[in-house]
Every structure is written in structure tokens, then in C-alpha cells.
């Protein structure tokens, strides 16, 4: 979970808190924060500052839609409210709950190479354990059982995109889910943002002037018009835990089939290992 921020109460007289018209449902470590912050550069987007975890956590869901709405940012008439909680994608209960809220809500799914995602996921958990001075096994220990890839490892399961997407497709038509290429968003954010603007039915407002490459960070950072330049925080784009080349190859082999199943489901392919 990312750090929790308090919701922003309405400021302008005609501002109010509305339910989201679009939700970034995942994937965890796929670039969900970057996508949300970049979309928020658009004047017609109001982004929820914190992950809300309404549809994936029973203790939040039981508070009801009034609670959910109260977590949303103030928005003006005509603005599209967007929230991101990457935990939704792999949550078995989330798809039906989201449809129950609004069957027309638009869904954004940002994916990245599942092997890199897995290592990023592990690295995040490791880092959090280290901060709390707690031990955590090496990645290979979690990933391998008797020299073979362990399909029970949770971070590996979160990278089996086809399994999770199938559950969403049981509740939403494919056309209602826009897939963003997270690796492409890192290399060159603008084309992915323009496609997302179009999917959301927003006028084209995000442009090249909204981004600059920060060589120290090694990523594109944000340049809001009339605001201050900023990069995502240090939990985004950190060095990954090391993994032996042979294990990496075994992982790539493991994901070949699941990746192809995912490509068939979304109707496009990605340049993954
Ligand atoms: N512009 C920019 N700046 C920094 N980071 C960027 C950017 N665009 C995409 N990314 C990638 O976002 C990855 C983190 O993904 P998420 O925000 O989805 O993570 S989380 O699930 O919310 O914790 C993060 O993953 P790691 O590199 O593995 O840390 C980044 O690669």
C-alpha cells in the first residue's frame, strides 16, 4: 500500500465530491501512480490522491458508497474523477462490486513485463521489511521449489494477468477496459497519455510540454502548466533486487504461455521477455 493521504474537502463553491468515472485497476507495480499523476495534468481530471482500496478490502467496502465518495477529490462540473488502487486487479470480489457501483465506469489497466513486475513487487516488500528491520527471504528462496519455479508464490500469481483479466471480462465488455503499455509509458509517456485521453473521451490537452526527462531520476517527470516540476517519489523507479540470469531465463520460460493467453484476451501483444 502507498502512504495514505487525507481526502481533500471541496474548496470552490460549485465543487463537490463525485464517484469516479474511471478507475485504474492495476497492475500493482505497473506504473499506476505515474499514469494517474500524468492524467491529472489534464484540466478535466480530478485524481484521488490516495489509494482508496474500497472494492478489494471488506473493511472498507462495508462502509458503503457514501464513504467511497467521501474519499474522492473535489471536482468541478464536467470534470472526470479518477482513482487508482492496483489491488483491485487481482481481487476476486472487485469486478462485481465495481459493476454494482456503475456498469458504465471506464477501466484502465496498465501492464508491464510480468517478470519485471514480479521483481519490482518483491523489491517493494523487501524494502518495507527492511525499513521495519524485519528479515525477508531472498527472491530465489520464494521463487524456486526444488529448483523449479514455484507457482504458489503470490507475487508470481499477481503477474498471471490472464487469470485476473478473465474475471473482469466476466463483468465488463473488453471495450470498456483500456490497456496501457507500462513499459512504453516509461520510455515515452506522451503517446500512451494521448491514447488514454481519447479512450476517456477527454479533449486533447496533455502535451510534450508537460514532461521532461530527469537524468538523475532516470525517468520522465511532470511539468504541470503553471505549477512546479516534480518527479514521482523514490519508491518509484528503485533498483531491483538481483536475480541470477538462469532464474530470469526460467521465469521468462514460465511466463511464455500465460503471456500469450493474455495477448489473445486483449487482442494485442507486448514485447515481453
Ligand atoms: N515517470 C515515472 N517515474 C517513476 N516511475 C515510473 C514512471 N513511469 C512508470 N514508472 C514505473 O512505475 C512503477 C511503480 O508502479 P506503481 O505506481 O503501479 O506501483 S504501486 O503498485 O502503486 O506500488 C515503477 O516500478 P519500479 O521501476 O520497478 O520501481 C516504475 O518503473
PDB file of C-alpha atoms in Angstrom, residues 41-262:
ATOM      1  CA  UNK A  41      -2.200  17.094 -15.692  1.00  0.00           C
ATOM      2  CA  UNK A  42      -5.431  17.289 -17.685  1.00  0.00           C
ATOM      3  CA  UNK A  43      -7.656  20.177 -16.545  1.00  0.00           C
ATOM      4  CA  UNK A  44     -10.772  17.985 -16.800  1.00  0.00           C
ATOM      5  CA  UNK A  45      -9.387  15.274 -14.488  1.00  0.00           C
ATOM      6  CA  UNK A  46      -9.681  15.212 -10.690  1.00  0.00           C
ATOM      7  CA  UNK A  47      -7.458  12.449  -9.278  1.00  0.00           C
ATOM      8  CA  UNK A  48      -7.906  10.882  -5.851  1.00  0.00           C
ATOM      9  CA  UNK A  49      -4.621  11.477  -4.004  1.00  0.00           C
ATOM     10  CA  UNK A  50      -4.508   8.152  -2.119  1.00  0.00           C
ATOM     11  CA  UNK A  51      -5.279   4.549  -2.996  1.00  0.00           C
ATOM     12  CA  UNK A  52      -8.798   4.005  -1.702  1.00  0.00           C
ATOM     13  CA  UNK A  53      -8.958   0.158  -1.505  1.00  0.00           C
ATOM     14  CA  UNK A  54     -12.745   0.252  -1.463  1.00  0.00           C
ATOM     15  CA  UNK A  55     -13.559  -2.695  -3.710  1.00  0.00           C
ATOM     16  CA  UNK A  56     -10.784  -5.039  -2.567  1.00  0.00           C
ATOM     17  CA  UNK A  57     -10.913  -4.676   1.234  1.00  0.00           C
ATOM     18  CA  UNK A  58     -14.055  -5.839   3.044  1.00  0.00           C
ATOM     19  CA  UNK A  59     -13.429  -3.466   5.961  1.00  0.00           C
ATOM     20  CA  UNK A  60     -13.664  -0.505   3.553  1.00  0.00           C
ATOM     21  CA  UNK A  61     -16.408  -1.916   1.337  1.00  0.00           C
ATOM     22  CA  UNK A  62     -18.726  -2.369   4.268  1.00  0.00           C
ATOM     23  CA  UNK A  63     -18.690   1.430   4.847  1.00  0.00           C
ATOM     24  CA  UNK A  64     -20.748   1.782   1.658  1.00  0.00           C
ATOM     25  CA  UNK A  65     -20.692   4.095  -1.368  1.00  0.00           C
ATOM     26  CA  UNK A  66     -21.139   7.234   0.758  1.00  0.00           C
ATOM     27  CA  UNK A  67     -17.797   6.505   2.373  1.00  0.00           C
ATOM     28  CA  UNK A  68     -16.217   5.822  -1.004  1.00  0.00           C
ATOM     29  CA  UNK A  69     -17.480   9.112  -2.407  1.00  0.00           C
ATOM     30  CA  UNK A  70     -16.104  10.949   0.625  1.00  0.00           C
ATOM     31  CA  UNK A  71     -12.596   9.685  -0.279  1.00  0.00           C
ATOM     32  CA  UNK A  72     -12.800  11.381  -3.670  1.00  0.00           C
ATOM     33  CA  UNK A  73     -11.252  14.741  -4.516  1.00  0.00           C
ATOM     34  CA  UNK A  74     -13.341  17.854  -5.012  1.00  0.00           C
ATOM     35  CA  UNK A  75     -14.276  18.165  -8.662  1.00  0.00           C
ATOM     36  CA  UNK A  76     -15.976  20.810 -10.756  1.00  0.00           C
ATOM     37  CA  UNK A  77     -18.955  20.091 -13.021  1.00  0.00           C
ATOM     38  CA  UNK A  78     -17.645  18.373 -16.164  1.00  0.00           C
ATOM     39  CA  UNK A  79     -14.509  17.019 -14.506  1.00  0.00           C
ATOM     40  CA  UNK A  80     -13.806  13.301 -14.528  1.00  0.00           C
ATOM     41  CA  UNK A  81     -12.903  11.808 -11.152  1.00  0.00           C
ATOM     42  CA  UNK A  82     -10.245   9.079 -11.345  1.00  0.00           C
ATOM     43  CA  UNK A  83      -8.924   6.849  -8.597  1.00  0.00           C
ATOM     44  CA  UNK A  84      -6.245   4.177  -8.669  1.00  0.00           C
ATOM     45  CA  UNK A  85      -5.961   1.106  -6.494  1.00  0.00           C
ATOM     46  CA  UNK A  86      -3.755  -1.540  -8.106  1.00  0.00           C
ATOM     47  CA  UNK A  87      -5.052  -4.122  -5.610  1.00  0.00           C
ATOM     48  CA  UNK A  88      -8.367  -4.225  -7.498  1.00  0.00           C
ATOM     49  CA  UNK A  89      -6.995  -6.137 -10.480  1.00  0.00           C
ATOM     50  CA  UNK A  90      -6.169  -9.386  -8.636  1.00  0.00           C
ATOM     51  CA  UNK A  91      -9.062  -9.122  -6.159  1.00  0.00           C
ATOM     52  CA  UNK A  92     -11.745 -11.795  -6.833  1.00  0.00           C
ATOM     53  CA  UNK A  93     -14.519  -9.599  -5.379  1.00  0.00           C
ATOM     54  CA  UNK A  94     -13.631  -6.299  -7.058  1.00  0.00           C
ATOM     55  CA  UNK A  95     -15.097  -6.760 -10.576  1.00  0.00           C
ATOM     56  CA  UNK A  96     -18.686  -7.466  -9.431  1.00  0.00           C
ATOM     57  CA  UNK A  97     -18.503  -4.720  -6.825  1.00  0.00           C
ATOM     58  CA  UNK A  98     -17.262  -2.160  -9.354  1.00  0.00           C
ATOM     59  CA  UNK A  99     -20.038  -3.093 -11.783  1.00  0.00           C
ATOM     60  CA  UNK A 100     -22.569  -2.813  -8.994  1.00  0.00           C
ATOM     61  CA  UNK A 101     -21.410   0.796  -8.440  1.00  0.00           C
ATOM     62  CA  UNK A 102     -21.518   1.755 -12.125  1.00  0.00           C
ATOM     63  CA  UNK A 103     -21.707  -0.643 -15.046  1.00  0.00           C
ATOM     64  CA  UNK A 104     -20.517   2.158 -17.378  1.00  0.00           C
ATOM     65  CA  UNK A 105     -17.386   3.106 -15.404  1.00  0.00           C
ATOM     66  CA  UNK A 106     -14.281   3.118 -17.587  1.00  0.00           C
ATOM     67  CA  UNK A 107     -11.426   0.880 -16.509  1.00  0.00           C
ATOM     68  CA  UNK A 108      -7.732   1.481 -17.079  1.00  0.00           C
ATOM     69  CA  UNK A 109      -5.272  -1.389 -16.813  1.00  0.00           C
ATOM     70  CA  UNK A 110      -1.575  -0.613 -17.074  1.00  0.00           C
ATOM     71  CA  UNK A 111       0.604  -3.674 -17.601  1.00  0.00           C
ATOM     72  CA  UNK A 112       4.340  -4.221 -17.818  1.00  0.00           C
ATOM     73  CA  UNK A 113       6.620  -7.175 -18.456  1.00  0.00           C
ATOM     74  CA  UNK A 114       5.313  -9.647 -15.829  1.00  0.00           C
ATOM     75  CA  UNK A 115       8.814 -10.812 -14.886  1.00  0.00           C
ATOM     76  CA  UNK A 116       9.975  -7.250 -14.208  1.00  0.00           C
ATOM     77  CA  UNK A 117       6.716  -6.623 -12.369  1.00  0.00           C
ATOM     78  CA  UNK A 118       7.325  -9.648 -10.149  1.00  0.00           C
ATOM     79  CA  UNK A 119      10.851  -8.491  -9.272  1.00  0.00           C
ATOM     80  CA  UNK A 120       9.556  -4.973  -8.590  1.00  0.00           C
ATOM     81  CA  UNK A 121       6.807  -6.408  -6.370  1.00  0.00           C
ATOM     82  CA  UNK A 122       9.358  -8.477  -4.413  1.00  0.00           C
ATOM     83  CA  UNK A 123      11.688  -5.460  -4.118  1.00  0.00           C
ATOM     84  CA  UNK A 124       8.884  -3.348  -2.659  1.00  0.00           C
ATOM     85  CA  UNK A 125       8.003  -5.936   0.007  1.00  0.00           C
ATOM     86  CA  UNK A 126      11.712  -6.423   0.822  1.00  0.00           C
ATOM     87  CA  UNK A 127      12.220  -2.665   1.182  1.00  0.00           C
ATOM     88  CA  UNK A 128       9.220  -2.342   3.524  1.00  0.00           C
ATOM     89  CA  UNK A 129      10.511  -5.219   5.653  1.00  0.00           C
ATOM     90  CA  UNK A 130      13.970  -3.660   5.788  1.00  0.00           C
ATOM     91  CA  UNK A 131      12.504  -0.333   6.910  1.00  0.00           C
ATOM     92  CA  UNK A 132      10.811  -2.174   9.779  1.00  0.00           C
ATOM     93  CA  UNK A 133      14.077  -4.037  10.489  1.00  0.00           C
ATOM     94  CA  UNK A 134      12.380  -7.364   9.732  1.00  0.00           C
ATOM     95  CA  UNK A 135      14.033 -10.257   7.883  1.00  0.00           C
ATOM     96  CA  UNK A 136      12.795 -11.364   4.461  1.00  0.00           C
ATOM     97  CA  UNK A 137      13.947 -14.312   2.330  1.00  0.00           C
ATOM     98  CA  UNK A 138      15.939 -13.830  -0.868  1.00  0.00           C
ATOM     99  CA  UNK A 139      13.821 -13.739  -4.023  1.00  0.00           C
ATOM    100  CA  UNK A 140      15.175 -17.077  -5.220  1.00  0.00           C
ATOM    101  CA  UNK A 141      14.071 -18.732  -1.993  1.00  0.00           C
ATOM    102  CA  UNK A 142      10.469 -17.631  -2.560  1.00  0.00           C
ATOM    103  CA  UNK A 143      10.533 -18.204  -6.277  1.00  0.00           C
ATOM    104  CA  UNK A 144      12.022 -21.671  -6.514  1.00  0.00           C
ATOM    105  CA  UNK A 145      10.939 -25.023  -5.038  1.00  0.00           C
ATOM    106  CA  UNK A 146      13.360 -27.891  -5.681  1.00  0.00           C
ATOM    107  CA  UNK A 147      14.938 -25.905  -8.488  1.00  0.00           C
ATOM    108  CA  UNK A 148      11.647 -25.223 -10.288  1.00  0.00           C
ATOM    109  CA  UNK A 149       9.529 -22.087 -10.463  1.00  0.00           C
ATOM    110  CA  UNK A 150       7.077 -22.140  -7.538  1.00  0.00           C
ATOM    111  CA  UNK A 151       3.596 -21.326  -8.887  1.00  0.00           C
ATOM    112  CA  UNK A 152       2.353 -20.700  -5.333  1.00  0.00           C
ATOM    113  CA  UNK A 153       4.436 -17.532  -4.856  1.00  0.00           C
ATOM    114  CA  UNK A 154       1.949 -14.667  -4.525  1.00  0.00           C
ATOM    115  CA  UNK A 155       4.000 -12.108  -6.437  1.00  0.00           C
ATOM    116  CA  UNK A 156       4.212 -14.583  -9.303  1.00  0.00           C
ATOM    117  CA  UNK A 157       0.443 -15.101  -9.242  1.00  0.00           C
ATOM    118  CA  UNK A 158      -0.119 -11.350  -9.468  1.00  0.00           C
ATOM    119  CA  UNK A 159       1.817 -11.446 -12.754  1.00  0.00           C
ATOM    120  CA  UNK A 160      -0.551 -14.035 -14.291  1.00  0.00           C
ATOM    121  CA  UNK A 161      -2.510 -11.257 -15.938  1.00  0.00           C
ATOM    122  CA  UNK A 162      -4.830 -13.518 -17.959  1.00  0.00           C
ATOM    123  CA  UNK A 163      -6.301 -15.122 -14.817  1.00  0.00           C
ATOM    124  CA  UNK A 164      -7.263 -11.774 -13.331  1.00  0.00           C
ATOM    125  CA  UNK A 165      -8.388 -10.184 -16.583  1.00  0.00           C
ATOM    126  CA  UNK A 166     -10.762 -13.112 -17.232  1.00  0.00           C
ATOM    127  CA  UNK A 167     -12.622 -12.249 -14.030  1.00  0.00           C
ATOM    128  CA  UNK A 168     -13.007  -8.622 -15.149  1.00  0.00           C
ATOM    129  CA  UNK A 169     -14.184  -9.716 -18.583  1.00  0.00           C
ATOM    130  CA  UNK A 170     -16.954 -11.735 -16.933  1.00  0.00           C
ATOM    131  CA  UNK A 171     -18.390  -8.401 -15.738  1.00  0.00           C
ATOM    132  CA  UNK A 172     -17.258  -5.784 -18.271  1.00  0.00           C
ATOM    133  CA  UNK A 173     -17.005  -5.773 -22.067  1.00  0.00           C
ATOM    134  CA  UNK A 174     -13.459  -5.699 -23.450  1.00  0.00           C
ATOM    135  CA  UNK A 175     -14.118  -2.250 -24.974  1.00  0.00           C
ATOM    136  CA  UNK A 176     -14.638  -0.803 -21.502  1.00  0.00           C
ATOM    137  CA  UNK A 177     -11.104  -1.730 -20.396  1.00  0.00           C
ATOM    138  CA  UNK A 178      -8.283   0.335 -21.842  1.00  0.00           C
ATOM    139  CA  UNK A 179      -4.900  -1.366 -21.643  1.00  0.00           C
ATOM    140  CA  UNK A 180      -1.886   0.917 -21.206  1.00  0.00           C
ATOM    141  CA  UNK A 181       1.617  -0.319 -22.019  1.00  0.00           C
ATOM    142  CA  UNK A 182       3.584   0.472 -18.847  1.00  0.00           C
ATOM    143  CA  UNK A 183       6.972  -0.138 -20.476  1.00  0.00           C
ATOM    144  CA  UNK A 184       6.058   2.330 -23.235  1.00  0.00           C
ATOM    145  CA  UNK A 185       4.875   4.832 -20.616  1.00  0.00           C
ATOM    146  CA  UNK A 186       8.373   4.755 -19.080  1.00  0.00           C
ATOM    147  CA  UNK A 187      10.156   5.162 -22.449  1.00  0.00           C
ATOM    148  CA  UNK A 188       7.881   7.878 -23.835  1.00  0.00           C
ATOM    149  CA  UNK A 189       4.759   8.817 -21.845  1.00  0.00           C
ATOM    150  CA  UNK A 190       3.021  11.113 -24.329  1.00  0.00           C
ATOM    151  CA  UNK A 191       1.645   8.573 -26.870  1.00  0.00           C
ATOM    152  CA  UNK A 192       0.181   6.426 -24.072  1.00  0.00           C
ATOM    153  CA  UNK A 193      -1.382   9.516 -22.458  1.00  0.00           C
ATOM    154  CA  UNK A 194      -2.921  10.634 -25.756  1.00  0.00           C
ATOM    155  CA  UNK A 195      -4.473   7.199 -26.294  1.00  0.00           C
ATOM    156  CA  UNK A 196      -5.833   7.281 -22.735  1.00  0.00           C
ATOM    157  CA  UNK A 197      -7.274  10.785 -23.215  1.00  0.00           C
ATOM    158  CA  UNK A 198      -9.090   9.512 -26.321  1.00  0.00           C
ATOM    159  CA  UNK A 199     -10.435   6.436 -24.525  1.00  0.00           C
ATOM    160  CA  UNK A 200     -11.761   8.621 -21.722  1.00  0.00           C
ATOM    161  CA  UNK A 201     -13.403  10.980 -24.213  1.00  0.00           C
ATOM    162  CA  UNK A 202     -11.349  13.926 -22.983  1.00  0.00           C
ATOM    163  CA  UNK A 203     -10.256  16.754 -25.283  1.00  0.00           C
ATOM    164  CA  UNK A 204      -6.524  16.557 -26.104  1.00  0.00           C
ATOM    165  CA  UNK A 205      -4.828  18.753 -23.510  1.00  0.00           C
ATOM    166  CA  UNK A 206      -1.757  16.825 -22.363  1.00  0.00           C
ATOM    167  CA  UNK A 207       1.279  17.664 -24.493  1.00  0.00           C
ATOM    168  CA  UNK A 208       5.031  17.268 -24.757  1.00  0.00           C
ATOM    169  CA  UNK A 209       5.465  20.448 -22.673  1.00  0.00           C
ATOM    170  CA  UNK A 210       4.023  18.537 -19.675  1.00  0.00           C
ATOM    171  CA  UNK A 211       7.015  16.161 -19.401  1.00  0.00           C
ATOM    172  CA  UNK A 212      10.773  16.361 -19.182  1.00  0.00           C
ATOM    173  CA  UNK A 213      13.341  13.637 -18.793  1.00  0.00           C
ATOM    174  CA  UNK A 214      15.202  13.809 -15.488  1.00  0.00           C
ATOM    175  CA  UNK A 215      18.578  12.116 -15.970  1.00  0.00           C
ATOM    176  CA  UNK A 216      19.208  11.787 -12.217  1.00  0.00           C
ATOM    177  CA  UNK A 217      15.900  10.010 -11.658  1.00  0.00           C
ATOM    178  CA  UNK A 218      16.218   8.150 -14.949  1.00  0.00           C
ATOM    179  CA  UNK A 219      12.521   8.712 -15.684  1.00  0.00           C
ATOM    180  CA  UNK A 220      10.213  11.285 -17.169  1.00  0.00           C
ATOM    181  CA  UNK A 221       8.932  13.767 -14.606  1.00  0.00           C
ATOM    182  CA  UNK A 222       5.927  16.077 -14.620  1.00  0.00           C
ATOM    183  CA  UNK A 223       5.722  19.700 -15.635  1.00  0.00           C
ATOM    184  CA  UNK A 224       2.225  20.941 -14.797  1.00  0.00           C
ATOM    185  CA  UNK A 225       1.430  24.111 -16.726  1.00  0.00           C
ATOM    186  CA  UNK A 226       1.734  26.954 -14.233  1.00  0.00           C
ATOM    187  CA  UNK A 227       2.945  24.562 -11.495  1.00  0.00           C
ATOM    188  CA  UNK A 228       6.213  23.135 -10.215  1.00  0.00           C
ATOM    189  CA  UNK A 229       8.254  20.415 -11.893  1.00  0.00           C
ATOM    190  CA  UNK A 230       8.205  17.177  -9.966  1.00  0.00           C
ATOM    191  CA  UNK A 231       9.206  13.550 -10.203  1.00  0.00           C
ATOM    192  CA  UNK A 232       7.499  10.581  -8.562  1.00  0.00           C
ATOM    193  CA  UNK A 233       8.894   9.694  -5.139  1.00  0.00           C
ATOM    194  CA  UNK A 234      11.814   7.357  -4.504  1.00  0.00           C
ATOM    195  CA  UNK A 235       9.566   4.296  -4.157  1.00  0.00           C
ATOM    196  CA  UNK A 236       9.013   4.557  -7.925  1.00  0.00           C
ATOM    197  CA  UNK A 237      11.896   3.505 -10.126  1.00  0.00           C
ATOM    198  CA  UNK A 238      14.157   1.993  -7.493  1.00  0.00           C
ATOM    199  CA  UNK A 239      16.918  -0.530  -8.182  1.00  0.00           C
ATOM    200  CA  UNK A 240      15.541  -4.061  -8.336  1.00  0.00           C
ATOM    201  CA  UNK A 241      16.744  -6.919  -6.149  1.00  0.00           C
ATOM    202  CA  UNK A 242      19.319  -9.005  -8.045  1.00  0.00           C
ATOM    203  CA  UNK A 243      18.292 -12.245  -9.726  1.00  0.00           C
ATOM    204  CA  UNK A 244      20.603 -14.831 -11.335  1.00  0.00           C
ATOM    205  CA  UNK A 245      20.469 -14.889 -15.152  1.00  0.00           C
ATOM    206  CA  UNK A 246      19.457 -18.576 -15.156  1.00  0.00           C
ATOM    207  CA  UNK A 247      16.480 -17.885 -12.849  1.00  0.00           C
ATOM    208  CA  UNK A 248      15.460 -14.961 -15.031  1.00  0.00           C
ATOM    209  CA  UNK A 249      15.501 -17.262 -18.069  1.00  0.00           C
ATOM    210  CA  UNK A 250      13.420 -19.866 -16.206  1.00  0.00           C
ATOM    211  CA  UNK A 251      10.895 -17.177 -15.311  1.00  0.00           C
ATOM    212  CA  UNK A 252      10.677 -15.968 -18.888  1.00  0.00           C
ATOM    213  CA  UNK A 253      10.004 -19.558 -19.990  1.00  0.00           C
ATOM    214  CA  UNK A 254       7.364 -19.926 -17.269  1.00  0.00           C
ATOM    215  CA  UNK A 255       5.510 -16.810 -18.429  1.00  0.00           C
ATOM    216  CA  UNK A 256       5.583 -17.564 -22.175  1.00  0.00           C
ATOM    217  CA  UNK A 257       2.243 -19.427 -22.216  1.00  0.00           C
ATOM    218  CA  UNK A 258       0.357 -17.198 -19.744  1.00  0.00           C
ATOM    219  CA  UNK A 259       1.538 -14.124 -21.648  1.00  0.00           C
ATOM    220  CA  UNK A 260       0.196 -15.500 -24.927  1.00  0.00           C
ATOM    221  CA  UNK A 261      -3.140 -16.225 -23.306  1.00  0.00           C
ATOM    222  CA  UNK A 262      -3.216 -12.620 -22.078  1.00  0.00           C
TER     223      UNK A 262
END
